[in-house]
PDB file of C-alpha atoms in Angstrom:
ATOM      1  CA  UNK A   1       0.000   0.000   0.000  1.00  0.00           C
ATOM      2  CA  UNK A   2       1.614   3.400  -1.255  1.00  0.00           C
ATOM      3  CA  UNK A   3       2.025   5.869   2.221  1.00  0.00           C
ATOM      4  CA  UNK A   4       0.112   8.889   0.775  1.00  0.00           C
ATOM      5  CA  UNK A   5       1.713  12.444   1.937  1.00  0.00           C
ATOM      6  CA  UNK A   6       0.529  15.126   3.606  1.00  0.00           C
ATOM      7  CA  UNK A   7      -0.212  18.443   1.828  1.00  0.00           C
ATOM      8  CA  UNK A   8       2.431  21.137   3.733  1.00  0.00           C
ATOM      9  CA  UNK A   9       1.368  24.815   2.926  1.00  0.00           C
ATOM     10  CA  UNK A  10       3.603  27.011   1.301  1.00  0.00           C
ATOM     11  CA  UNK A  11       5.257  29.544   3.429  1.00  0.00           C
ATOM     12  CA  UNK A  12       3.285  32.808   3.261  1.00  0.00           C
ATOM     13  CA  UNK A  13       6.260  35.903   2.310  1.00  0.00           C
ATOM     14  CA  UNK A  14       5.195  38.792   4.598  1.00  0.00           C
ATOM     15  CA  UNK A  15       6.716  42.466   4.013  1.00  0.00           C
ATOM     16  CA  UNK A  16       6.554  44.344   7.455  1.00  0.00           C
ATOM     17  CA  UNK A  17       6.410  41.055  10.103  1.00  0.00           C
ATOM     18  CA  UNK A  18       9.728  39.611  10.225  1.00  0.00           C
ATOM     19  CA  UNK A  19      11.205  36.943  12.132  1.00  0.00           C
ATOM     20  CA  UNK A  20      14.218  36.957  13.727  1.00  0.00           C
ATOM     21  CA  UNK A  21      17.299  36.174  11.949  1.00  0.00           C
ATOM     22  CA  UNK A  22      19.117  33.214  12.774  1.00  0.00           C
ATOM     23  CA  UNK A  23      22.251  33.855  14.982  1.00  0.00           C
ATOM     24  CA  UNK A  24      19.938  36.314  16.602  1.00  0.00           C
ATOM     25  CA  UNK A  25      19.735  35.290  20.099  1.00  0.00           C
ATOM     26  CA  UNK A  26      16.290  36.214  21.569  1.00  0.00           C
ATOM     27  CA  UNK A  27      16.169  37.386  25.256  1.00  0.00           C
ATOM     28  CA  UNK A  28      15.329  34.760  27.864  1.00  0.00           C
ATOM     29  CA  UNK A  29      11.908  34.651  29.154  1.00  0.00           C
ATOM     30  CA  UNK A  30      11.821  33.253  32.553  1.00  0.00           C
ATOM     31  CA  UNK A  31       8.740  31.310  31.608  1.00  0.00           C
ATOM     32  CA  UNK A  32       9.261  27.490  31.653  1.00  0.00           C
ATOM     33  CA  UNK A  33       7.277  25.910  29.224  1.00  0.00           C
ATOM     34  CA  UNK A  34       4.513  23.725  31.067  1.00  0.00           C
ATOM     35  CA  UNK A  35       4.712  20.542  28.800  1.00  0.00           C
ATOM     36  CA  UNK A  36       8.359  19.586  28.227  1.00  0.00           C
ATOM     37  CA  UNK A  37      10.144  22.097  31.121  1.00  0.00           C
ATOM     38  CA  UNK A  38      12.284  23.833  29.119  1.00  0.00           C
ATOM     39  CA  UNK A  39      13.430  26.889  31.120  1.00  0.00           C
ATOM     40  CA  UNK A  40      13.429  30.208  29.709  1.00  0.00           C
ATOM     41  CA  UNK A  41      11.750  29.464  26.255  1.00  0.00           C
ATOM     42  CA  UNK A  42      12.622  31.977  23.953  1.00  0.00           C
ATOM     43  CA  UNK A  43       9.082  31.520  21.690  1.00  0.00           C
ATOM     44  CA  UNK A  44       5.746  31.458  24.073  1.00  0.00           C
ATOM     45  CA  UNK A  45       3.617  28.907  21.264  1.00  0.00           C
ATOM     46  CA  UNK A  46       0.142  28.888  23.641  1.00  0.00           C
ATOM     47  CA  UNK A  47      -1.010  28.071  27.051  1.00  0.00           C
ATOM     48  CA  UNK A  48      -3.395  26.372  28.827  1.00  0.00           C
ATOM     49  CA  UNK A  49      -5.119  26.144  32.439  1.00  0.00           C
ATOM     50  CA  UNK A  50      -4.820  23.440  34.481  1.00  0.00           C
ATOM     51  CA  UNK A  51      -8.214  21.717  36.762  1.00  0.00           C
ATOM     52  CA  UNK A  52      -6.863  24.256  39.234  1.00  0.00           C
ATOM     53  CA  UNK A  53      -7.331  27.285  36.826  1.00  0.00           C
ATOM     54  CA  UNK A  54      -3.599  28.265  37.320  1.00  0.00           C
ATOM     55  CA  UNK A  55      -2.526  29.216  33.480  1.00  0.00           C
ATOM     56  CA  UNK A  56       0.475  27.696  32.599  1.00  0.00           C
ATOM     57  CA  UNK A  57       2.622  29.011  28.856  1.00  0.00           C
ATOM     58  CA  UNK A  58       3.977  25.914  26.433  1.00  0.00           C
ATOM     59  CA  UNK A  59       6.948  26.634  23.622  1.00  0.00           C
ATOM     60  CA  UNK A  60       6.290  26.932  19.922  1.00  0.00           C
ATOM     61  CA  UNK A  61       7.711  23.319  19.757  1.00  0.00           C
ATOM     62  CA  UNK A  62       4.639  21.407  22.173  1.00  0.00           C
ATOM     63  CA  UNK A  63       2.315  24.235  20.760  1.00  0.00           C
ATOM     64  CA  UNK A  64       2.934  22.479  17.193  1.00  0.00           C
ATOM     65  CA  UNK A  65       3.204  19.279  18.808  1.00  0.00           C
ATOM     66  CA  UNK A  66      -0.377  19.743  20.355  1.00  0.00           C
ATOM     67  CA  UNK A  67      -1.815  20.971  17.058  1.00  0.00           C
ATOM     68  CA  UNK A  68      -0.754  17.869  15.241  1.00  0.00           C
ATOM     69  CA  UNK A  69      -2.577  15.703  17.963  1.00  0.00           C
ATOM     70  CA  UNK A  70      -5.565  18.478  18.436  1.00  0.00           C
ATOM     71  CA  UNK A  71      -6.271  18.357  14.612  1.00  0.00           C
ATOM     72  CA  UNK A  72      -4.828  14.767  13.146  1.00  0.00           C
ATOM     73  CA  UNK A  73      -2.061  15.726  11.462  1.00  0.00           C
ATOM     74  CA  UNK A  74       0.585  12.678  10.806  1.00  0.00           C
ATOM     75  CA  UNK A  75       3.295  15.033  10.698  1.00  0.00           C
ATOM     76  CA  UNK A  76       4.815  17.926  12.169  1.00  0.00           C
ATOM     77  CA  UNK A  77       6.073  19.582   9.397  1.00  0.00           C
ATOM     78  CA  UNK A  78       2.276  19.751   7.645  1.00  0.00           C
ATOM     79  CA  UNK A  79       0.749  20.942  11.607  1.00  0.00           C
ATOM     80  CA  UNK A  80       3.723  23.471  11.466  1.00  0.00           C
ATOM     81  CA  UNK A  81       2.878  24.860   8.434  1.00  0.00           C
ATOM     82  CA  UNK A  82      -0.975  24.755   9.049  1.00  0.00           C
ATOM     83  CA  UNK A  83      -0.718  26.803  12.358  1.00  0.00           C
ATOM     84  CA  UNK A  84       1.537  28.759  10.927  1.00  0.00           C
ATOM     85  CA  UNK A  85      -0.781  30.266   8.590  1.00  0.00           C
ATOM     86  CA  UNK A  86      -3.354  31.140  11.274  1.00  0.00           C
ATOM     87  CA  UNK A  87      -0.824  33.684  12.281  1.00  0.00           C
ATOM     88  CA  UNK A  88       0.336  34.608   8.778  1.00  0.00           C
ATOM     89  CA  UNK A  89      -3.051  35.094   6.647  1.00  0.00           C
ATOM     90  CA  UNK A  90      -3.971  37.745   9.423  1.00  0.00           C
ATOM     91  CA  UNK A  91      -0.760  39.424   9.265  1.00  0.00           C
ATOM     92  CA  UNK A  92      -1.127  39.440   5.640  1.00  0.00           C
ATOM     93  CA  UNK A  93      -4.281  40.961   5.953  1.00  0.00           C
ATOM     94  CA  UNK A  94      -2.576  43.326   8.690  1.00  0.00           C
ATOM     95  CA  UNK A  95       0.297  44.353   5.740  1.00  0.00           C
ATOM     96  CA  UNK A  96      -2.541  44.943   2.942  1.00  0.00           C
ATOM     97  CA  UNK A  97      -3.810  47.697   5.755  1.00  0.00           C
ATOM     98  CA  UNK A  98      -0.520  49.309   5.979  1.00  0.00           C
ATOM     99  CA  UNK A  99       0.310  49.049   1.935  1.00  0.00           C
ATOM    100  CA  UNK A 100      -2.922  51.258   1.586  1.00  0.00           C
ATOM    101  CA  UNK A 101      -2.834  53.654   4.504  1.00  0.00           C
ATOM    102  CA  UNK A 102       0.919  54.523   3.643  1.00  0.00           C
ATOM    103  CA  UNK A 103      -0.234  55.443   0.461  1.00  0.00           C
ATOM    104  CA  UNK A 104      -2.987  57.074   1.226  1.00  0.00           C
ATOM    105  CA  UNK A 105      -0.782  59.169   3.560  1.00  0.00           C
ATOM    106  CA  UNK A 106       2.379  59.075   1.239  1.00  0.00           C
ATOM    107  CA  UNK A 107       4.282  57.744   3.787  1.00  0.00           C
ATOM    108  CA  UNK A 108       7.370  55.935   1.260  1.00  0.00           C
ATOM    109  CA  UNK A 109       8.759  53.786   3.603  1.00  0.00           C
ATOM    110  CA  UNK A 110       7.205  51.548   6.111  1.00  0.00           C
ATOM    111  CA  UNK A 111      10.680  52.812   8.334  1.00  0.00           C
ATOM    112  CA  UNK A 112       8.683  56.125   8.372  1.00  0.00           C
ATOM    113  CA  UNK A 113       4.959  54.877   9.688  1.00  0.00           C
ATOM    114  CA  UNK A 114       4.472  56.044  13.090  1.00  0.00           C
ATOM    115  CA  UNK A 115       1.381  54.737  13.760  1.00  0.00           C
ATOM    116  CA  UNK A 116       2.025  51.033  12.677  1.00  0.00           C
ATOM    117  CA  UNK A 117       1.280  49.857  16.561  1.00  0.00           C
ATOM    118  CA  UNK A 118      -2.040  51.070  16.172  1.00  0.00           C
ATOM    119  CA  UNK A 119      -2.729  50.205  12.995  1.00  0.00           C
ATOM    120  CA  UNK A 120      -2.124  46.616  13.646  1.00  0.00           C
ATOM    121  CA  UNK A 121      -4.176  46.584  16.821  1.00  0.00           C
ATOM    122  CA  UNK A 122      -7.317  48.189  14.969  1.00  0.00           C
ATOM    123  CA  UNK A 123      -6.562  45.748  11.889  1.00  0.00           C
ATOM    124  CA  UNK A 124      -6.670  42.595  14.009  1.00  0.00           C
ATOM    125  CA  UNK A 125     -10.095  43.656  14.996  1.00  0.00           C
ATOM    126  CA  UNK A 126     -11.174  44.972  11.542  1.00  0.00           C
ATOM    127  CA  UNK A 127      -9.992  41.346  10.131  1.00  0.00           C
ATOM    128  CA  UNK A 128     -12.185  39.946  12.925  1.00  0.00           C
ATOM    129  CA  UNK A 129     -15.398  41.265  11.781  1.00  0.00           C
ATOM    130  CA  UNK A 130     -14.731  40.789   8.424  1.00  0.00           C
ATOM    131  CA  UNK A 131     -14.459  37.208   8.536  1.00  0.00           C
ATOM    132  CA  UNK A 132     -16.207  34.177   9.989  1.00  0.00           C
ATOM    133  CA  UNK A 133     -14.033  30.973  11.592  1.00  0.00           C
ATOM    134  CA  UNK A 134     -15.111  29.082   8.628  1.00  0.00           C
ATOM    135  CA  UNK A 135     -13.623  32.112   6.624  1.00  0.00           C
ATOM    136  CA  UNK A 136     -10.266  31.932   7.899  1.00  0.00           C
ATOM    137  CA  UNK A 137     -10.268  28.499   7.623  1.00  0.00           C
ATOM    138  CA  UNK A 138     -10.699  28.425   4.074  1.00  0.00           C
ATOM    139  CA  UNK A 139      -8.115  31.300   3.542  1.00  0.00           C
ATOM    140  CA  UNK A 140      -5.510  29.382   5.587  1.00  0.00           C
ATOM    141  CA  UNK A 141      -5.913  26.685   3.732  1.00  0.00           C
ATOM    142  CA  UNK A 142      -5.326  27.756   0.577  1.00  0.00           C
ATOM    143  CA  UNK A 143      -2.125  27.324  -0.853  1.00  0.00           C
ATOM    144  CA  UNK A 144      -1.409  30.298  -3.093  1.00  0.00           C
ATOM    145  CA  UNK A 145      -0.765  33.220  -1.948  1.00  0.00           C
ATOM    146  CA  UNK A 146      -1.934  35.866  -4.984  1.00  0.00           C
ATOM    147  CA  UNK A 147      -5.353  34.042  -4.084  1.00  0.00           C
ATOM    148  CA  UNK A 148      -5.800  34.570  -0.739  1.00  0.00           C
ATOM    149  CA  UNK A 149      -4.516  38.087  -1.343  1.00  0.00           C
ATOM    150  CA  UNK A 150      -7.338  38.770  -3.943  1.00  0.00           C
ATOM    151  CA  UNK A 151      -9.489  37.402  -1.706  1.00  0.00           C
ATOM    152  CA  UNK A 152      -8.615  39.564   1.518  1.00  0.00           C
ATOM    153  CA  UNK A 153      -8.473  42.886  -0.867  1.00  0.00           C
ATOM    154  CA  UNK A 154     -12.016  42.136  -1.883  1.00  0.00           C
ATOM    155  CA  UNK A 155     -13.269  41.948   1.053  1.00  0.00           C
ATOM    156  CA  UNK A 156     -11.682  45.222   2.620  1.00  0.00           C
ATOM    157  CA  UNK A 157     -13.114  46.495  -0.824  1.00  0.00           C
ATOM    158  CA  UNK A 158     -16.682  46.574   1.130  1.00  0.00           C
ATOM    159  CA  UNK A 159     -14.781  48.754   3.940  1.00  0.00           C
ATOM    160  CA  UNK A 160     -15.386  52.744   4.348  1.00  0.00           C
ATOM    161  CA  UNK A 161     -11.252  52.674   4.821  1.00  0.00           C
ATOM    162  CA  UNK A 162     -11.157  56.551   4.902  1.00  0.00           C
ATOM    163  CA  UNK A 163     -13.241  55.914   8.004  1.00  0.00           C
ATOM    164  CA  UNK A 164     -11.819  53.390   9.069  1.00  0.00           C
ATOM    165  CA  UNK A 165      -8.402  55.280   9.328  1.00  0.00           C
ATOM    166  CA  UNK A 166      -9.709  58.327  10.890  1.00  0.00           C
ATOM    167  CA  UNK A 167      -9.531  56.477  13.949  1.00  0.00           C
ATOM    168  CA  UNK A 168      -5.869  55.836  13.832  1.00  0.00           C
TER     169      UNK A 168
END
């Protein structure tokens, strides 16, 4: 019987959120992550309460690790890349915002965009009530990027975004 693979999603290439680079050593947290009890994780993935109701923080590793069991994945590479673009679709969404304020403002450079904080605050929301769970779901799982660009403009294309930004 031929092992049939599991579909990874493409990475999704993001202008303004940027990961660290490698070699960059990220500051120690103090938090010990509550599955494995690694000390001073460097990348909070989630967290959890316990019967108790104490809340307790888990790495990006057991996060992943948890999605693959939460959701059936056989691997970790395809959960990786699947929770990965819960995180990623909204930021796109987030970096569509900024693209069209900065222009609307003429702001050339993202270096120069002051109010990017708040913008990505009021966006989260904004992408919130613009789309269902069932929504997201269906824009994280596409694979192509252009797509679930089109997709994410159209919708802000219903948006009063000159009122929207007054508020920024």
């Amino acid at each position: 019987m031929k092992r049939q693979r599991e579909k990874v999603l493409s990475k999704i290439e993001l202008a303004y959120y940027k990961r660290p680079k490698k070699g960059d050593e990220p500051a120690k947290s103090g938090i010990t992550c509550g599955w494995c009890f690694e000390p001073d994780i460097t990348s909070v993935g989630g967290g959890y309460k316990d019967e108790k109701g104490r809340m307790f923080h888990i790495c990006e590793q057991c996060a992943v690790y948890r999605y693959k069991e939460d959701y059936g994945y056989k691997t970790l590479t395809a959960a990786r890349a699947r929770r990965r673009r819960i995180f990623d679709v909204a930021y796109l969404f987030n970096e569509l915002l900024i693209d069209i304020y900065m222009n609307l403002h003429d702001i050339p450079d993202f270096k120069y965009f002051s109010d990017a904080d708040d913008l990505f605050i009021k966006g989260s929301e904004l992408y919130n009530i613009l789309f269902s769970k069932q929504d997201k779901i269906e824009l994280e799982e596409t694979q192509d990027q252009d797509t679930i660009e089109r997709q994410l403009q159209n919708r802000l294309s219903s948006v009063n975004l000159s009122k929207f930004f007054s508020r920024i």
